[in-house]
Coordinates of C-alpha atoms in Angstrom, one line a residue:
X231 CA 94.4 103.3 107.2
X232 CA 98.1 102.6 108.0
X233 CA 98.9 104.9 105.4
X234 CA 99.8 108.8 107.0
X235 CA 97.3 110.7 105.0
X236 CA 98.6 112.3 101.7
X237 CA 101.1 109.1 101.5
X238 CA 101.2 107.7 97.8
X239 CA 104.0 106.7 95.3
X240 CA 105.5 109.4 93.7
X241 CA 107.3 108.7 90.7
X242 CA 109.7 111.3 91.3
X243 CA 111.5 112.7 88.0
X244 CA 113.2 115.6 85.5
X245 CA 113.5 116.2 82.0
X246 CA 116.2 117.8 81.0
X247 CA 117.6 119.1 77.5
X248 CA 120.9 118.8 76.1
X249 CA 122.1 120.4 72.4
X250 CA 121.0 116.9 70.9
X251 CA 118.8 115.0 73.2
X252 CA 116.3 114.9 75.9
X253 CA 116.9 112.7 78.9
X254 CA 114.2 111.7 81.7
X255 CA 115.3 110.3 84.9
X256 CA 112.5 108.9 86.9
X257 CA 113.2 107.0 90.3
X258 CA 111.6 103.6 91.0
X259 CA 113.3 102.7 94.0
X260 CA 113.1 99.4 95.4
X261 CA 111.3 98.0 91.7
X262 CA 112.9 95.1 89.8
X263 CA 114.0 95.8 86.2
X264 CA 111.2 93.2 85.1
X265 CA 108.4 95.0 86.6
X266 CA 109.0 98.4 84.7
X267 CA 107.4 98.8 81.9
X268 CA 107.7 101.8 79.4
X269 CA 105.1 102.7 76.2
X270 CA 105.3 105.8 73.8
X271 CA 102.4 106.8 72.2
X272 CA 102.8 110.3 70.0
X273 CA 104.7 112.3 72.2
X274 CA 103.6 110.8 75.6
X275 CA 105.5 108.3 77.5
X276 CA 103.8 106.4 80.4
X277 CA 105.9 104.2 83.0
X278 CA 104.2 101.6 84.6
X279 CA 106.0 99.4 87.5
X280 CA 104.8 97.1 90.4
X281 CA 106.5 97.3 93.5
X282 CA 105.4 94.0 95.0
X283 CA 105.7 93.3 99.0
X284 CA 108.5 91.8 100.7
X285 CA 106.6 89.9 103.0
X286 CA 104.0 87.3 102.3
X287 CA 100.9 86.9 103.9
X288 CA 99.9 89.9 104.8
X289 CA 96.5 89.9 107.2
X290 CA 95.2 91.9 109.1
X291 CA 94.9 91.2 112.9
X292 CA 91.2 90.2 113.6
X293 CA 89.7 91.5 117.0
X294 CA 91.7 94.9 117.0
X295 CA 90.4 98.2 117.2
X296 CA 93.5 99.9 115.3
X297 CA 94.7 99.1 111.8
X298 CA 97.7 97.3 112.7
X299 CA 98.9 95.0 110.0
X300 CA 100.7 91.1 110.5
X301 CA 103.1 89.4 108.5
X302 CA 103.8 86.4 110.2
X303 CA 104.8 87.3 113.7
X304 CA 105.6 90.7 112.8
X305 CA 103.0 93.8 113.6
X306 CA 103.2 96.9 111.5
X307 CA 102.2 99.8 113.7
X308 CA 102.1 102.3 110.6
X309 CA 103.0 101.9 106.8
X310 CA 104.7 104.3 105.0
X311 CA 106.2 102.1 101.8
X312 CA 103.6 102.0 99.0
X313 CA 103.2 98.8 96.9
X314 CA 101.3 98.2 94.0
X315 CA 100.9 99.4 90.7
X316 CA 102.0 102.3 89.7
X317 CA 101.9 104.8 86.4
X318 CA 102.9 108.0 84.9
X319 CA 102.5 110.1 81.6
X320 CA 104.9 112.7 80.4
X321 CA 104.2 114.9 77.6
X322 CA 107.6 115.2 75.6
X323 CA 108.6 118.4 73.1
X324 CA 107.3 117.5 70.0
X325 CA 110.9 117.3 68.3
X326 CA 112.2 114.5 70.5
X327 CA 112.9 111.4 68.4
X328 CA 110.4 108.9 70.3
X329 CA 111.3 106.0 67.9
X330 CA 115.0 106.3 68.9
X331 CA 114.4 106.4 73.0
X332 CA 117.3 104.7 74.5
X333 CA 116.8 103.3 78.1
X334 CA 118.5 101.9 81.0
X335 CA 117.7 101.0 84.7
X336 CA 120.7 102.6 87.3
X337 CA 120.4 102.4 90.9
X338 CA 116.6 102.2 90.9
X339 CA 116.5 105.1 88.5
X340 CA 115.5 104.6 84.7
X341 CA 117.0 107.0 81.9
X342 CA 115.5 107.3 79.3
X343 CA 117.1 109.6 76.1
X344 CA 115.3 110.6 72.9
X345 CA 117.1 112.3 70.6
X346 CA 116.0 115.5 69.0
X347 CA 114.8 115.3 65.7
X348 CA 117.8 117.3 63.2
X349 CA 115.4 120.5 61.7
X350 CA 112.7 120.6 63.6
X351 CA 111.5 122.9 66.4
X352 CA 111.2 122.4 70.4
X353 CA 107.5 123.2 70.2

C-alpha cells in the first residue's frame, strides 16, 4: 500500500458548551461544501463527506515491483492524503435542541450549534 500504516481520515473535532448552546467544530479540510452532508437522528449526528481526487486517471504502473501510483506523467512514490468517503457519529447531551442545529462551512471546518433545550438537564 502507499498508504504509511495507521494513515486514515480523521475527522478531527470538539464539542464544546456555552451557558445556552452546544457548538461542534469538525475539520474537513480540502472537502467542497456540496460533498458534506450532515443527519440527526435522536441525539446522534453523523457527518458524511467525500473528498474526491484532484487528479484523474489514476492507474497503477503495470510491471513494477513497488506500489507506485501514476496520474498522467506523474509518479506517486507514497500517499499520505486520504480520499473517499468518509463518516462520523457524535452522541450529543440529551438537552441540546437537535431540531434547532444551525450550521456553517469556514475554512474547511463545519460548526455546527444546537441550542440547549430551556429546563431540561445536560444528561
Amino acid at each position: 500500500s502507499l498508504y504509511p500504516a495507521g494513515v486514515r481520515f480523521n475527522m478531527r473535532s470538539d464539542l464544546h458548551e456555552k451557558d445556552d448552546c452546544y457548538c461542534l467544530s469538525v475539520e474537513l479540510p480540502g472537502i467542497r461544501k456540496e460533498d458534506i452532508e450532515v443527519s440527526i437522528e435522536n441525539d446522534n449526528v453523523t457527518i458524511s463527506a467525500t473528498k474526491n481526487e484532484c487528479c484523474e486517471d489514476i492507474v497503477t504502473k503495470k510491471g513494477s515491483s513497488s506500489s507506485q501510483v501514476s496520474t498522467d506523467n506523474n509518479w506517486y512514490h507514497f500517499r499520505e492524503r486520504q480520499y473517499g468517503r468518509f463518516q462520523r457519529t457524535f452522541k450529543l447531551p440529551s438537552n441540546a435542541d437537535v431540531n434547532k442545529a444551525v450550521a456553517k462551512n469556514e475554512n474547511g471546518t463545519l460548526l455546527l450549534q444546537f441550542p440547549k433545550i430551556v429546563g431540561s438537564s445536560t444528561h
